[in-house]
Structures are given as structure tokens and as C-alpha cells.
mmCIF file of C-alpha atoms (C1' of nucleotides) in Angstrom:
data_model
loop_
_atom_site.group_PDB
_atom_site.id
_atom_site.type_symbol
_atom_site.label_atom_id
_atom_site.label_comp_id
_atom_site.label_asym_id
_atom_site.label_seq_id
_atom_site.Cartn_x
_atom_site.Cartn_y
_atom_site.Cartn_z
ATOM 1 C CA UNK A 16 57.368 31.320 -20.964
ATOM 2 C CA UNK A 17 56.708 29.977 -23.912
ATOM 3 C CA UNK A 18 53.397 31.351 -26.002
ATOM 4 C CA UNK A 19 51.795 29.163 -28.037
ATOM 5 C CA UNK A 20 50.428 29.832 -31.602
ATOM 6 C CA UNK A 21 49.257 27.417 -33.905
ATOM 7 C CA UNK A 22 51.621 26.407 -35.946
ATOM 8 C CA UNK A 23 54.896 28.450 -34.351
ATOM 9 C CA UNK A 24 56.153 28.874 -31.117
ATOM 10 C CA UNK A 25 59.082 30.377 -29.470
ATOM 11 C CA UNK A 26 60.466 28.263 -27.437
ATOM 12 C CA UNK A 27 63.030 29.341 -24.170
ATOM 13 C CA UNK A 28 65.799 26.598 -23.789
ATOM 14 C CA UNK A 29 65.927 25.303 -20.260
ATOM 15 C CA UNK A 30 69.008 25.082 -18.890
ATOM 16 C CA UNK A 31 69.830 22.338 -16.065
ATOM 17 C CA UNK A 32 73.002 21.011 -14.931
ATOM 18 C CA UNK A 33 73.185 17.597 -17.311
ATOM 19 C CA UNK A 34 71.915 19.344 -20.239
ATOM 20 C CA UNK A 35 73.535 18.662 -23.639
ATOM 21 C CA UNK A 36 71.438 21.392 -25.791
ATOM 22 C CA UNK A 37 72.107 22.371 -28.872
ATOM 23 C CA UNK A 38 75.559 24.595 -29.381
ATOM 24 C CA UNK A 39 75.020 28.294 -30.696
ATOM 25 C CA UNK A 40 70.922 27.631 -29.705
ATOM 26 C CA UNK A 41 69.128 29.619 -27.350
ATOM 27 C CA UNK A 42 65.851 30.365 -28.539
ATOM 28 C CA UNK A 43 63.981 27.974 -31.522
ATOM 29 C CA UNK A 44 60.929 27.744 -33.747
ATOM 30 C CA UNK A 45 59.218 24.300 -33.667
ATOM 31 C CA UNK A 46 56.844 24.348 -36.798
ATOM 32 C CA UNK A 47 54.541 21.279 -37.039
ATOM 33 C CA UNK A 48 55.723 18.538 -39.996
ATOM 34 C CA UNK A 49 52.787 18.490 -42.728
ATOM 35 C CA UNK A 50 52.368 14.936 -43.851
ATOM 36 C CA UNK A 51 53.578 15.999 -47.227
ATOM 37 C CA UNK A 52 57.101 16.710 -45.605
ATOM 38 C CA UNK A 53 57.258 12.875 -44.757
ATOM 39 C CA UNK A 54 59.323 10.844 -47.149
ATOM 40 C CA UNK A 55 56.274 8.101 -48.173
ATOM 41 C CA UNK A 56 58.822 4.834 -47.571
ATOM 42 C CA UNK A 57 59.656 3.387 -44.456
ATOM 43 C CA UNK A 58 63.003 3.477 -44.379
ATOM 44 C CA UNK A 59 63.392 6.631 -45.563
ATOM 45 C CA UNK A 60 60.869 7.959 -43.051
ATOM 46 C CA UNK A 61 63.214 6.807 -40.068
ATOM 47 C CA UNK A 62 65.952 8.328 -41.448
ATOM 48 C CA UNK A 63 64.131 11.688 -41.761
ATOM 49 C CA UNK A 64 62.853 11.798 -38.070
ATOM 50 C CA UNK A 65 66.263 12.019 -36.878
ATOM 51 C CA UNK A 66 66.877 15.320 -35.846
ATOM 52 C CA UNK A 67 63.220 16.309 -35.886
ATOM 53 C CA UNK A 68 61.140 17.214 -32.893
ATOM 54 C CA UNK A 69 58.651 15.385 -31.180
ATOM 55 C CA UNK A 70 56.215 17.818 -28.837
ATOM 56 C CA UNK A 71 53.397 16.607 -26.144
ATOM 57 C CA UNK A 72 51.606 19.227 -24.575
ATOM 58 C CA UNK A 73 48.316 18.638 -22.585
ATOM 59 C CA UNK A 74 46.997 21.170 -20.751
ATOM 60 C CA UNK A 75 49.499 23.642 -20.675
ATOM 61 C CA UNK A 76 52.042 20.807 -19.618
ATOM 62 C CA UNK A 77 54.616 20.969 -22.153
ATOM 63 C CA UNK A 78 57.648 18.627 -22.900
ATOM 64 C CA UNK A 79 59.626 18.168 -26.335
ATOM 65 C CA UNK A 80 62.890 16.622 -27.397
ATOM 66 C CA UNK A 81 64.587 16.069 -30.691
ATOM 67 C CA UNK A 82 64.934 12.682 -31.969
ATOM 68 C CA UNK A 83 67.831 11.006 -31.993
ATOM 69 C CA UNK A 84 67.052 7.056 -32.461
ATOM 70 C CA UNK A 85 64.439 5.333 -34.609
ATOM 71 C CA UNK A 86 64.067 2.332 -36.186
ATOM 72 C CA UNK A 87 62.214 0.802 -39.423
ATOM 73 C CA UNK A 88 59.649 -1.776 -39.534
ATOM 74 C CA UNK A 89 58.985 -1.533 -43.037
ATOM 75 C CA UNK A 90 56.809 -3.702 -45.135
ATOM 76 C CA UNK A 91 57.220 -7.709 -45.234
ATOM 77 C CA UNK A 92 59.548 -7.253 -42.225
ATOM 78 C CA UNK A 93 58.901 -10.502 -39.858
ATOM 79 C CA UNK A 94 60.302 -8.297 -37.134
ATOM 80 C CA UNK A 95 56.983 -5.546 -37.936
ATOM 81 C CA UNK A 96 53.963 -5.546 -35.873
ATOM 82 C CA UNK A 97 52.089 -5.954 -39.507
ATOM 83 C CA UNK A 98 53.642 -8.643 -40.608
ATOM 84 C CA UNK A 99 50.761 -10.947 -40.290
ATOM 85 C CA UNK A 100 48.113 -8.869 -41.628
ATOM 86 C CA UNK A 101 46.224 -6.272 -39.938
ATOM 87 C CA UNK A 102 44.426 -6.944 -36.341
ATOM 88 C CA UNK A 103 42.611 -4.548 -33.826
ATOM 89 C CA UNK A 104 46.183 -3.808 -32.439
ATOM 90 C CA UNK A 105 47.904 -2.894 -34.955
ATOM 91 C CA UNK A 106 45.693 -1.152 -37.442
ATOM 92 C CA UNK A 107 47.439 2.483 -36.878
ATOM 93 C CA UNK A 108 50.088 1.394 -38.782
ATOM 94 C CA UNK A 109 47.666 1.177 -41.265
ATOM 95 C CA UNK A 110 46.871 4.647 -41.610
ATOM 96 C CA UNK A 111 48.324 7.329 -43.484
ATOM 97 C CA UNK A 112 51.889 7.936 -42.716
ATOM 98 C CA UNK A 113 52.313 10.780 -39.646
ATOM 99 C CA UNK A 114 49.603 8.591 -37.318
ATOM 100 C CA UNK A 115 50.942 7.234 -33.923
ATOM 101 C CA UNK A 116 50.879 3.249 -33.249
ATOM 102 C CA UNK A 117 51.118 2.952 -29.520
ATOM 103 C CA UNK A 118 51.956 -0.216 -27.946
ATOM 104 C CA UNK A 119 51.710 -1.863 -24.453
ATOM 105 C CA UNK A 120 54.704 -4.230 -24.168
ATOM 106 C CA UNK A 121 56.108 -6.210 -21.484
ATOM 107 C CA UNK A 122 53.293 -5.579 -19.105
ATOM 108 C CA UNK A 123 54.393 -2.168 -18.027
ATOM 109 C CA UNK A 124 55.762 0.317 -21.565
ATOM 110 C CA UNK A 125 54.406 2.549 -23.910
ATOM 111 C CA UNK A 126 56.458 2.815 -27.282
ATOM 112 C CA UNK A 127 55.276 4.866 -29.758
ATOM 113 C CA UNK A 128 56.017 4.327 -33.785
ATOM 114 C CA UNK A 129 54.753 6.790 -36.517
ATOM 115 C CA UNK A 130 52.893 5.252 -39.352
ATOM 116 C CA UNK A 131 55.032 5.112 -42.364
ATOM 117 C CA UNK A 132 53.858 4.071 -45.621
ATOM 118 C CA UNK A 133 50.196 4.951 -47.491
ATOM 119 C CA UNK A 134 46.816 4.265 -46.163
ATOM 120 C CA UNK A 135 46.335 0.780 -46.232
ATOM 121 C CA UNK A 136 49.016 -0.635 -45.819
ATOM 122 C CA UNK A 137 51.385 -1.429 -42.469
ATOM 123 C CA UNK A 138 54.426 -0.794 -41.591
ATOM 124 C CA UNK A 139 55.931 1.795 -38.780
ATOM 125 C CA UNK A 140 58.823 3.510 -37.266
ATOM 126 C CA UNK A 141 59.467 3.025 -33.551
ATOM 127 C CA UNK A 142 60.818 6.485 -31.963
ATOM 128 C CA UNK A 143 63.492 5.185 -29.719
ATOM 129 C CA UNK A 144 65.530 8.136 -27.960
ATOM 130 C CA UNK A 145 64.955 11.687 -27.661
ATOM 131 C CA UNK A 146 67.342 14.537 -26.579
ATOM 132 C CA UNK A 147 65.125 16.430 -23.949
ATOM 133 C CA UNK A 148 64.618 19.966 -25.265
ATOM 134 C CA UNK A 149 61.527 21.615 -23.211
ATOM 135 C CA UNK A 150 59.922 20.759 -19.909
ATOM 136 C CA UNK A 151 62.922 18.716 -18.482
ATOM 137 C CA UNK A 152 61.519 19.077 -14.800
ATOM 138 C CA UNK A 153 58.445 17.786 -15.764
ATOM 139 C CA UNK A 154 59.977 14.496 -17.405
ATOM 140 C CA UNK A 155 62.071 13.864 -14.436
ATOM 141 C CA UNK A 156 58.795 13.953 -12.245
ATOM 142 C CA UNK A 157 57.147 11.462 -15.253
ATOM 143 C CA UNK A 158 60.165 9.603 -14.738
ATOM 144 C CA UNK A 159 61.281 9.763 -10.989
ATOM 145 C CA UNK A 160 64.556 11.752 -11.064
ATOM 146 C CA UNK A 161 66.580 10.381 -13.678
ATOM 147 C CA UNK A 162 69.729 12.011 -15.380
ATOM 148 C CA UNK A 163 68.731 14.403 -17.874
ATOM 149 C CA UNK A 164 70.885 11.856 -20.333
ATOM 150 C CA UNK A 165 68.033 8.619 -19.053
ATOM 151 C CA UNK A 166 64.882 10.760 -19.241
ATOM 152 C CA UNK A 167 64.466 9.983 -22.788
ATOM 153 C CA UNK A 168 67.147 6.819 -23.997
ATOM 154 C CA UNK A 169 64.796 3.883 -24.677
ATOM 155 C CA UNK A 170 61.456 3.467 -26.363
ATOM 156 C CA UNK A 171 59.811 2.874 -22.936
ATOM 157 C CA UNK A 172 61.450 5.983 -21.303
ATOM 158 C CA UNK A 173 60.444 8.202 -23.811
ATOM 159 C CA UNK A 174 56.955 7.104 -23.633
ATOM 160 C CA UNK A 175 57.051 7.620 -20.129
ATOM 161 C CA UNK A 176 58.572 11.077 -20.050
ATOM 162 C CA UNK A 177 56.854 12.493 -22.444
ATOM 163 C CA UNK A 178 53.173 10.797 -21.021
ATOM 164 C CA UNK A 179 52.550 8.821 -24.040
ATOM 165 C CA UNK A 180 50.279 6.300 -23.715
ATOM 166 C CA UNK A 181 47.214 4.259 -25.237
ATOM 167 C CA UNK A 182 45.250 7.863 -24.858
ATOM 168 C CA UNK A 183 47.286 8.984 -28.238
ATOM 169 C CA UNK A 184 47.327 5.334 -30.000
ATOM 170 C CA UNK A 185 46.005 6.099 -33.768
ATOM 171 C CA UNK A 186 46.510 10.130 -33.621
ATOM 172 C CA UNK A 187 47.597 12.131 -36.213
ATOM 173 C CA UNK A 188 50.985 13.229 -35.227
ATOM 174 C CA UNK A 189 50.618 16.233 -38.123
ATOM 175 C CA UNK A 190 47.554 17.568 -36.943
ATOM 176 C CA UNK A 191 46.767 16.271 -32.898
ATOM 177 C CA UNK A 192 46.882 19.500 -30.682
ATOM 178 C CA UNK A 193 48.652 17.339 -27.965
ATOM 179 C CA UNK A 194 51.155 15.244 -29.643
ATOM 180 C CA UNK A 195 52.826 16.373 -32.953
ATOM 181 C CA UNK A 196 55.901 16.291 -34.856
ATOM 182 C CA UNK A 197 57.849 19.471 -35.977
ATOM 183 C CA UNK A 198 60.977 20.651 -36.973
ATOM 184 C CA UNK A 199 63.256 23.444 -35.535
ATOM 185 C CA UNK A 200 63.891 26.545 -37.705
ATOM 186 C CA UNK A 201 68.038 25.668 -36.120
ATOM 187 C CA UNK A 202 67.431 21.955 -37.241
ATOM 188 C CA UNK A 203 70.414 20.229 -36.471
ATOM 189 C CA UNK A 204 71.367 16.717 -37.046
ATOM 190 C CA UNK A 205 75.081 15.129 -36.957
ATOM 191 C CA UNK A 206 76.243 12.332 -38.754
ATOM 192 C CA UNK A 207 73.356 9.264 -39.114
ATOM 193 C CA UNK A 208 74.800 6.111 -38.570
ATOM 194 C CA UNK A 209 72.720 2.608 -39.089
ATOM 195 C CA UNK A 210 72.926 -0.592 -37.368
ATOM 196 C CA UNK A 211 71.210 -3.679 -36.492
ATOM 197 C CA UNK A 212 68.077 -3.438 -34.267
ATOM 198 C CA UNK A 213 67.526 -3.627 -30.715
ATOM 199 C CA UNK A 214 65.826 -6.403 -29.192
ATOM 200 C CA UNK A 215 64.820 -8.558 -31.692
ATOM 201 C CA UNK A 216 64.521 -12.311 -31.894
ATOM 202 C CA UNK A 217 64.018 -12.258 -36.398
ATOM 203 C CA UNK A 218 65.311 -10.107 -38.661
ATOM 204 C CA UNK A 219 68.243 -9.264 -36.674
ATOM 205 C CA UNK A 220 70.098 -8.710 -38.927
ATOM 206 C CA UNK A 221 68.496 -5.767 -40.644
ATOM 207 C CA UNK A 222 70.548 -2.225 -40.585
ATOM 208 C CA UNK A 223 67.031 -0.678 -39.800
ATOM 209 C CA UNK A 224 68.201 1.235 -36.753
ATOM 210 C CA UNK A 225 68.762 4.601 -37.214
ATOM 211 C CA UNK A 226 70.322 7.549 -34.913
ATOM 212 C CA UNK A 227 72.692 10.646 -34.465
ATOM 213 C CA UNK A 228 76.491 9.238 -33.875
ATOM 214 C CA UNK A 229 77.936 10.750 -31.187
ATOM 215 C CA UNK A 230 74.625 11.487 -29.254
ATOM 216 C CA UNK A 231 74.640 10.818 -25.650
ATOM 217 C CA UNK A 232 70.619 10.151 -25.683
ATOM 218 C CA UNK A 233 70.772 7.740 -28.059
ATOM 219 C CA UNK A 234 69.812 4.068 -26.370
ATOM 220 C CA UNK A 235 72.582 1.144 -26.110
ATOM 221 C CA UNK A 236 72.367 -2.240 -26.491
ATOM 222 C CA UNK A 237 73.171 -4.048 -23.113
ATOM 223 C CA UNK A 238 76.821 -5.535 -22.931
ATOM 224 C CA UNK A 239 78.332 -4.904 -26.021
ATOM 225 C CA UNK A 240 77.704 -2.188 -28.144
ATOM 226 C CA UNK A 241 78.427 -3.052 -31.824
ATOM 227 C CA UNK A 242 78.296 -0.601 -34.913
ATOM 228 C CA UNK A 243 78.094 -0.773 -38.634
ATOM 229 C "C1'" DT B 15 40.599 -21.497 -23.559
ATOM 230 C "C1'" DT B 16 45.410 -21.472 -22.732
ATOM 231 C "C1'" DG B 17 50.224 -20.333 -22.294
ATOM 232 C "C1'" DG B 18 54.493 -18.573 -24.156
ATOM 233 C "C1'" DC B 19 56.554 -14.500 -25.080
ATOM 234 C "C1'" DG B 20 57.482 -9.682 -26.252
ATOM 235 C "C1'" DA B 21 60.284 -3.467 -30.784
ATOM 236 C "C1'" DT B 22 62.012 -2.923 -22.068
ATOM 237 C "C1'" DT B 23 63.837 -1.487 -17.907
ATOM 238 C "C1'" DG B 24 65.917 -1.275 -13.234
ATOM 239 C "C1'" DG B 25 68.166 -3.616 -9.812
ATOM 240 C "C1'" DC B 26 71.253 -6.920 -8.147
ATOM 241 C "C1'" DT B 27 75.353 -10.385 -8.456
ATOM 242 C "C1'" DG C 18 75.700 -10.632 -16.877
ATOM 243 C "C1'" DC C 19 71.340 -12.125 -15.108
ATOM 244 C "C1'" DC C 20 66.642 -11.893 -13.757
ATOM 245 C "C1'" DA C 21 62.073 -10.307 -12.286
ATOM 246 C "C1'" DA C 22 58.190 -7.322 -13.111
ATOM 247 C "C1'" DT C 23 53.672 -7.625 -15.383
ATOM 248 C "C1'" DC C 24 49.947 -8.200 -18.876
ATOM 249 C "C1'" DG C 25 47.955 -8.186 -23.562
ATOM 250 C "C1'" DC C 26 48.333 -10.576 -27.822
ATOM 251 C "C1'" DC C 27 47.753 -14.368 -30.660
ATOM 252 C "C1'" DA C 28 49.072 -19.055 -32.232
ATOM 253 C "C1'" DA C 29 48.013 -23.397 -30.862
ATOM 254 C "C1'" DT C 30 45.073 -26.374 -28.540
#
DNA sequence: TTGGCGATTGGCT
DNA sequence: GCCAATCGCCAAT
């Protein structure tokens, strides 16, 4: 399968029976983001991941998917994990942009957010949805058997599937050998729509959310599902 | 030292 | 639509 080089690799696409890959696709490049391809503003930054590719492999044990939901927690945002000033949790979003801020919430998920603005100061993007693109069978054993379309929708699945966890917290997503960000030499993204962001109690009103329209691995809100 | 609650999810009514 | 699971964080005591 799939041999690895530093900074390229060819990359077979798995087929399976749910998969929604890529039309025209059947073999791509994944080269590694440089943190001087990341647009230095927040916002921006979540607007720029969709469509990108985020890549775990440990061990041989490879899984990747292209983004297809973020959302911005940018600077002064009462909704951001910074907002109060920096603590022992939440100092990786005070590193350079491209770093990963992993977080334990609700007792039991991982979500992972890549640090967004210069060093020094905090503010993130939360990765919320991924389209699976490599190692599907090894995300549905990560994630019990789910639909191909599940393995990845939601900030906590993703973590899951692709075995992100506390291990990664603070790495740097341009240069970890494990977890990384890159971008396919077919990069494809559709139309980027923004909304409002998902499961908030402030700032919910904020069009900070971020994701491919039309994508069927793109998280919902529960009930109704509202645009802008 | 405490307790309310969270950038979620799966299961059930 | 509703609720439980499950635990670390941090504001308030």
C-alpha cells in the first residue's frame, strides 16, 4: 500500500460500500501544510482548512480525511477557550498557529482545534467533520461500526476515529510525524457556506462555523438545521 | 473545597 | 425531542 516519504506520499483510495470519495480521484499526493501556508487570522484560518487534509499515522496505522467543518474561536470571543486569559489547559492555543489544542469535554471526547493566531496570543479553530479518505476499516474499529458517513461528523467522532487524544495536545500539526495537516495535489473544495455555531450557550450568534455545502460528513445541529 | 456545567454523543420516547 | 453518561475545569465559596 501506501509508501511513505517525508513530505509526499501516494496514497491508494479505499473503496467501501458508503464511500463518497472524491469524483475523477483515484490516486492523491498529501504534502504536509508549512506554517507559512496558514492564513495568520483566525477566521481566515478556518476557512482555509476546509478542504485540507488532516493525517494520523502511528505506527504504521494510518487514517486521513479531508476537512469539511470547522469553526473559529478567534480572539475576544466569550465563546473561546482563551477568553479569560491563558491557564494550564488552554495554553496550546497560545502557540504558534499549526499547534493542536486538545480538549477533554463532557467526561468522555477528544476535540481537537489548531492554534490560529501568533505566538502569544489565544485563539483556535475546532476541526469538526472530516470526509474519511484513508484507513476507513480502521476508524470503524476506533469507532465500533459506524456508517462510513458517522465515522467522522462531530468533533468527538473525529477525535475518536482518527485516535486523537491528550497524547497529541500542544503538537505541531506542521511538523509532528504522527499527526499533521496537508493538502492534496487534487485539492478539492465545493462551495463554503458559514453559519452560526454548534453548541454554544454565548456568542451564538457568530457566523464562525465554517464547512463544504452539500457535504454529507459535515455535522448537523439536532432538530432543526438552519443556514445562513 | 465545592459544585455547576461544558466547542458531545447515542439511545430511547 | 429528551436525557444520561462521565469527569475536568474553574468560578465561587
Amino acid at each position: 500500500m501506501a509508501r511513505i516519504t517525508t513530505r509526499t506520499l501516494t496514497i491508494p483510495i479505499t473503496k467501501g460500500s458508503n464511500d463518497a470519495i472524491h469524483p475523477a480521484t483515484s490516486v492523491a499526493m498529501i504534502k504536509r501544510l508549512r506554517r507559512t501556508d496558514l492564513p495568520i487570522d483566525t477566521i481566515e484560518l478556518a476557512r482555509f482548512l476546509i478542504g485540507k487534509m488532516l493525517v494520523h499515522d502511528l505506527r504504521g496505522r494510518r487514517t486521513s480525511g479531508r476537512i469539511v467543518e470547522t469553526e473559529a474561536y478567534p480572539v475576544g470571543d466569550a465563546a473561546g477557550h482563551a477568553f479569560r486569559g491563558k491557564t494550564g489547559r488552554n495554553a496550546p492555543l497560545y502557540l504558534a498557529r499549526g499547534h493542536a489544542y486538545v480538549y477533554f469535554v463532557y467526561g468522555m471526547y477528544y476535540c481537537l482545534n489548531v492554534s490560529s493566531e501568533r505566538a502569544g496570543i489565544g485563539a483556535g479553530v475546532l476541526v469538526r467533520a472530516l470526509e474519511p479518505f484513508e484507513g476507513i476499516d480502521l476508524m470503524k474499529e476506533r469507532r465500533s461500526a459506524s456508517s462510513v458517513r458517522d465515522l467522522a461528523r462531530g468533533p468527538g467522532r473525529l477525535a475518536l476515529a482518527m485516535a486523537i487524544d491528550l497524547r497529541y495536545n500542544g503538537v505541531d500539526l506542521c511538523a509532528d510525524p504522527s499527526l499533521w495537516l496537508g493538502v492534496s495535489d487534487s485539492e478539492y473544495h465545493g462551495v463554503v457556506s458559514a453559519t452560526t455555531r454548534i453548541g454554544l450557550s454565548r456568542e451564538r450568534g457568530r457566523p464562525w462555523r465554517f464547512y463544504e455545502r452539500g457535504s454529507a460528513f459535515v455535522s448537523a445541529r439536532r432538530g432543526r438545521q438552519r443556514s445562513a
